[in-house]
Short mmCIF file of C-alpha atoms and ligand atoms in Angstrom, two decimals:
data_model
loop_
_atom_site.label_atom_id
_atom_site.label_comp_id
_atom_site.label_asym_id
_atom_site.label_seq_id
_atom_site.Cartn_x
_atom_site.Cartn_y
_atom_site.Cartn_z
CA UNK A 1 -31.86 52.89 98.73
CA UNK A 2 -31.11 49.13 97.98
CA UNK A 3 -33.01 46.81 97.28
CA UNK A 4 -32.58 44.36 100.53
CA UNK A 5 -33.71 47.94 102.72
CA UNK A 6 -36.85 47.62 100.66
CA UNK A 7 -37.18 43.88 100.97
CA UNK A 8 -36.72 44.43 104.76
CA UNK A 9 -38.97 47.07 105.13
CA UNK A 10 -41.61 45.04 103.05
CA UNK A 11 -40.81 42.15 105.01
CA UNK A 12 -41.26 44.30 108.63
CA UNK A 13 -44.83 45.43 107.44
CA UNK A 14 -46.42 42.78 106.19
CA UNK A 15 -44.81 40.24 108.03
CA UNK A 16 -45.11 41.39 111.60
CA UNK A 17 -46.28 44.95 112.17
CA UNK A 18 -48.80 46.58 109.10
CA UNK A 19 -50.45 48.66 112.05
CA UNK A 20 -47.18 50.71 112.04
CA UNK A 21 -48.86 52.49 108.74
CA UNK A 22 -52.11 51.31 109.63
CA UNK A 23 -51.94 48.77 106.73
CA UNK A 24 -54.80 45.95 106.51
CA UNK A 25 -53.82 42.69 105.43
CA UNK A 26 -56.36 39.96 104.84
CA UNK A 27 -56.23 36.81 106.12
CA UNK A 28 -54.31 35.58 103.03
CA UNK A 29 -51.79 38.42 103.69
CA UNK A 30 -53.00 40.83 100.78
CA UNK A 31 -52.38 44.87 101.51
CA UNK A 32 -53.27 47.20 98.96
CA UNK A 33 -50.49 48.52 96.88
CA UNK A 34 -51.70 51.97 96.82
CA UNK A 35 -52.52 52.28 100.32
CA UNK A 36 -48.86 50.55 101.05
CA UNK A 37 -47.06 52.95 98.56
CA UNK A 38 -49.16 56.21 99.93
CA UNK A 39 -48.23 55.37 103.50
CA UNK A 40 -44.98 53.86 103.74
CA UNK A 41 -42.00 55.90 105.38
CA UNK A 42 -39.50 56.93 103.57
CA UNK A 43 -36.55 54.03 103.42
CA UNK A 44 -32.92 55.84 104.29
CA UNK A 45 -34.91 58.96 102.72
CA UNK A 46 -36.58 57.80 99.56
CA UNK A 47 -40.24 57.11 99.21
CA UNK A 48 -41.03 54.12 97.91
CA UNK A 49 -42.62 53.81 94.61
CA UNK A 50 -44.61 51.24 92.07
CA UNK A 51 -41.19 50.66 89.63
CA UNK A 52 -39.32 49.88 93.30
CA UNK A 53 -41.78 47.87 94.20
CA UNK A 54 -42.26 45.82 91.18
CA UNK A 55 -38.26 45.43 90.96
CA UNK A 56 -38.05 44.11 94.72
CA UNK A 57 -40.65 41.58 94.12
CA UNK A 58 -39.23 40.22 90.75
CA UNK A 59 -35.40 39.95 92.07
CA UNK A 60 -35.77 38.67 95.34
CA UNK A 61 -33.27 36.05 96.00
CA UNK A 62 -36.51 34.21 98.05
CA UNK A 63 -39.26 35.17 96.57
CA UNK A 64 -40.40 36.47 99.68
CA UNK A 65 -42.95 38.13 97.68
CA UNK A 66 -45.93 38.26 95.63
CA UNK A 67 -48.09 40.44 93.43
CA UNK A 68 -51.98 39.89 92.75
CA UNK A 69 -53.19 38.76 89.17
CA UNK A 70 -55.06 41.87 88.67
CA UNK A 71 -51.64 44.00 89.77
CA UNK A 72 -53.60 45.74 92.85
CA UNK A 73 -52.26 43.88 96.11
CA UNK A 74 -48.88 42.74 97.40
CA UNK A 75 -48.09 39.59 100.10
CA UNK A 76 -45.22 38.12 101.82
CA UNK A 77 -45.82 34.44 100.81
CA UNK A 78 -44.64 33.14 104.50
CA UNK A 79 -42.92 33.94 107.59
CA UNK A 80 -45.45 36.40 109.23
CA UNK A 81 -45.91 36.67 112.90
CA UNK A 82 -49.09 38.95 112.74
CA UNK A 83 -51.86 36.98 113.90
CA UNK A 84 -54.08 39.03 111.30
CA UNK A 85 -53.20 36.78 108.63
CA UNK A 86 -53.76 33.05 108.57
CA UNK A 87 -52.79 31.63 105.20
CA UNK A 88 -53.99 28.79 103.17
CA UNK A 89 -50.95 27.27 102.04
CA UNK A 90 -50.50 23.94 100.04
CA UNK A 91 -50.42 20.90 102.10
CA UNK A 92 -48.01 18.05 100.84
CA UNK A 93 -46.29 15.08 101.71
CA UNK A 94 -42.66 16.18 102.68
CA UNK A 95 -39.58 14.11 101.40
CA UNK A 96 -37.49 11.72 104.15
CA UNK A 97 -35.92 14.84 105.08
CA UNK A 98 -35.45 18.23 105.63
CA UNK A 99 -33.23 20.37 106.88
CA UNK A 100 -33.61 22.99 109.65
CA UNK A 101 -30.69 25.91 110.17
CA UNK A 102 -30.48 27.48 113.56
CA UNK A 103 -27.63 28.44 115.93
CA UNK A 104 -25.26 26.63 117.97
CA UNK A 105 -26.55 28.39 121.38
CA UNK A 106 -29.83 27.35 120.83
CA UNK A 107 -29.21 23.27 120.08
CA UNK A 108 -29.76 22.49 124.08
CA UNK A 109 -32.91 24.01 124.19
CA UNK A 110 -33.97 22.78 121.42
CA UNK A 111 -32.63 18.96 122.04
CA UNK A 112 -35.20 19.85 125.17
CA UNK A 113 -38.19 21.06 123.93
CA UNK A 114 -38.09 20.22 119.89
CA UNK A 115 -37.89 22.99 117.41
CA UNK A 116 -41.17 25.30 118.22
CA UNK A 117 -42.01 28.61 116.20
CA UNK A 118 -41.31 31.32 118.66
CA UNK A 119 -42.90 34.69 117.08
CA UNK A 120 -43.92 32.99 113.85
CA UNK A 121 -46.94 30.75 113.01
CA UNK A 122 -44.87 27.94 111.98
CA UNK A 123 -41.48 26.21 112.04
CA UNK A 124 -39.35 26.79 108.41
CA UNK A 125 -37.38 23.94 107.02
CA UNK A 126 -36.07 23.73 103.80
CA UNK A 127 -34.73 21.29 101.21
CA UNK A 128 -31.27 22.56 100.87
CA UNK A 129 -28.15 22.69 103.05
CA UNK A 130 -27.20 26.09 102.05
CA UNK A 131 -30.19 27.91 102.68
CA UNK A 132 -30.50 26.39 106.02
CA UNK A 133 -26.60 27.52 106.99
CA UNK A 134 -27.37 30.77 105.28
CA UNK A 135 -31.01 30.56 108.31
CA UNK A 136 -28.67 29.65 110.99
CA UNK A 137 -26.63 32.17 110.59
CA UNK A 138 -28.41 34.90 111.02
CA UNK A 139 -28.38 34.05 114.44
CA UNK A 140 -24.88 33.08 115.24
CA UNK A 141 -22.89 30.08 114.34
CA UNK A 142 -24.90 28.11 112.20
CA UNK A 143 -25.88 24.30 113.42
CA UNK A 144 -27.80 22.39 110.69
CA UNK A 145 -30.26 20.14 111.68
CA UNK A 146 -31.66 17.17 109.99
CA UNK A 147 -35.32 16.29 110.45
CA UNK A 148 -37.07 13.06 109.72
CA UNK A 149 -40.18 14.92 108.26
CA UNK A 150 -41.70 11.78 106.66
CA UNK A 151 -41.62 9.52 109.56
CA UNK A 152 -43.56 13.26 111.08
CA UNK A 153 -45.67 13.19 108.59
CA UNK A 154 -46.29 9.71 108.91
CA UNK A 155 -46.91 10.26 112.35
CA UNK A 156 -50.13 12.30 111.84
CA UNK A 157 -48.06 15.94 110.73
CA UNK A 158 -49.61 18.17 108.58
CA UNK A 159 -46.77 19.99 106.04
CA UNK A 160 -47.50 22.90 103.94
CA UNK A 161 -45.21 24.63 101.23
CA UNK A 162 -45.46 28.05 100.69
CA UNK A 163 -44.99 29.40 96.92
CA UNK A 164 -40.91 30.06 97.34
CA UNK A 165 -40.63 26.39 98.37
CA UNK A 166 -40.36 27.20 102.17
CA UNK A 167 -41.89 24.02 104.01
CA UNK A 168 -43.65 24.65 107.09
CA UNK A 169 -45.14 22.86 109.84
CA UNK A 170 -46.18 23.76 113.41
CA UNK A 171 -43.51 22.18 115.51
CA UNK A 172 -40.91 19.79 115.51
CA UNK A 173 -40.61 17.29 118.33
CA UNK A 174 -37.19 16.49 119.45
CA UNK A 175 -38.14 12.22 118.40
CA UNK A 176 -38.17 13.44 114.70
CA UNK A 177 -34.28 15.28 115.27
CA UNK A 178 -31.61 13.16 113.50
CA UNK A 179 -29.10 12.57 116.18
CA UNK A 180 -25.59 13.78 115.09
C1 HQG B 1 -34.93 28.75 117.12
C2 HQG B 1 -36.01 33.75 107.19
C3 HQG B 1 -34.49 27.53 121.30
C4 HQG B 1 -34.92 28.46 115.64
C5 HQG B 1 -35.38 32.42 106.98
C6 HQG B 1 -34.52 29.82 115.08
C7 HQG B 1 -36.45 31.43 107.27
C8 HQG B 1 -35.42 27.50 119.20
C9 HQG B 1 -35.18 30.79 116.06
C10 HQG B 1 -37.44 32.19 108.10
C11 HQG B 1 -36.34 26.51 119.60
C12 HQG B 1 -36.42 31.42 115.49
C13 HQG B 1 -37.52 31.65 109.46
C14 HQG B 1 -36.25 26.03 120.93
C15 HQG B 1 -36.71 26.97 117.52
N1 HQG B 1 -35.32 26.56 121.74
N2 HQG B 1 -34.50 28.02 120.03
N3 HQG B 1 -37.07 25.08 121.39
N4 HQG B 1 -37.11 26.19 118.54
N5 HQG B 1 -35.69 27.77 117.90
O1 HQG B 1 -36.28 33.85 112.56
O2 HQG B 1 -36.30 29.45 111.13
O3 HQG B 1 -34.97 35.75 105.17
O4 HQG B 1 -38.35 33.00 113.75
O5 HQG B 1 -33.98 27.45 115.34
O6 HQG B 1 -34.87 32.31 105.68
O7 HQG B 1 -34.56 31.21 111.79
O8 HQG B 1 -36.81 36.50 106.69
O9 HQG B 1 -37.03 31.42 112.39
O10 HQG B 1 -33.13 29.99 115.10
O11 HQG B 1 -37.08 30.90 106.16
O12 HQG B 1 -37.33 35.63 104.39
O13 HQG B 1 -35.54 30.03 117.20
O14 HQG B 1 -36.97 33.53 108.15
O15 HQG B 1 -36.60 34.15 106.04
O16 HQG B 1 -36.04 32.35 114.53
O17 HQG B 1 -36.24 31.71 110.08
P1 HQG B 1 -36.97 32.75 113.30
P2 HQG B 1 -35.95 30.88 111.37
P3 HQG B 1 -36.40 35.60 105.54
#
């Protein structure tokens, strides 16, 4: 079992669907490690256990993840879609820009309507090029968008950064696009 099935597994429950092993999250996205470990399913036929865990949250690429002080609970730090959960994060001033990665079939749409959050709770940006191709790309062929997120901000936008550095904010008007 590899690590990225793990990270993909953790990211499915408690992300978007913890009822699938009736797992509670708070509204700060904490689940119980035991109760996570005792009722995950088996990942390509291995149970998960504590040392997995542990090793998933310390090498992933994103950080996607996070561990308690005391060592009892586990989060994903952003990108959930389960309404349960409705984080705190840190709210700061964004720099001039930041960069947005999505897919070339979805640039007329979004030239329409702005960027908007579609299953998640906010829109993701980031500060650097390559993991915004690396975003895009998941989707198809990768389109990078600029975004002028301190005239937004100076508009009235509230930003937040979660603890990997992810910047969110709620949506993205097409005004604040950089034109290409
Ligand atoms: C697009 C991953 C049409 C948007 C990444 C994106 C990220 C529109 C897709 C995190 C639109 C939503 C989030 C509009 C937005 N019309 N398409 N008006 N507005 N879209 O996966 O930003 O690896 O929910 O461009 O690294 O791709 O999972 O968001 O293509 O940080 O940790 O709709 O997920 O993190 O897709 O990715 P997503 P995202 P992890």
């Amino acid at each position: 079992m590899s690590e990225k099935n793990i990270s993909k597994y953790l990211s499915f429950v408690l992300r978007h669907k913890p009822e699938i092993i009736d797992l509670k999250l708070d509204q700060e996205g904490w689940a119980c490690i035991s109760d996570l470990l005792e009722r995950s399913e088996p990942i390509h036929g291995v149970q998960l256990n504590r040392t997995l865990l542990l090793n998933v949250v310390k090498n992933n690429a994103k950080q996607r993840f996070q561990i308690s002080d005391d060592g009892l609970k586990i989060r994903a730090v952003q990108g959930h879609s389960t309404t349960t959960v409705d984080r705190k994060f840190l709210e700061k001033t964004p720099p001039a820009f930041l960069y947005h990665g999505t897919a070339e079939r979805f640039i007329s749409s979004i030239q329409n309507q702005g960027l908007i959050p579609k299953e998640r709770q906010y829109v993701h940006l980031s500060e650097s090029l390559d993991t915004a191709l690396a975003v895009g790309a998941r989707y198809g062929k990768p389109y990078i968008l600029t975004i002028r997120t301190l005239d937004m901000h100076q508009s009235g936008f509230k930003f937040y950064q979660a603890e990997n550095n992810v910047w969110l904010v709620e949506k993205v008007p097409k005004y604040f696009i950089e034109q290409s």
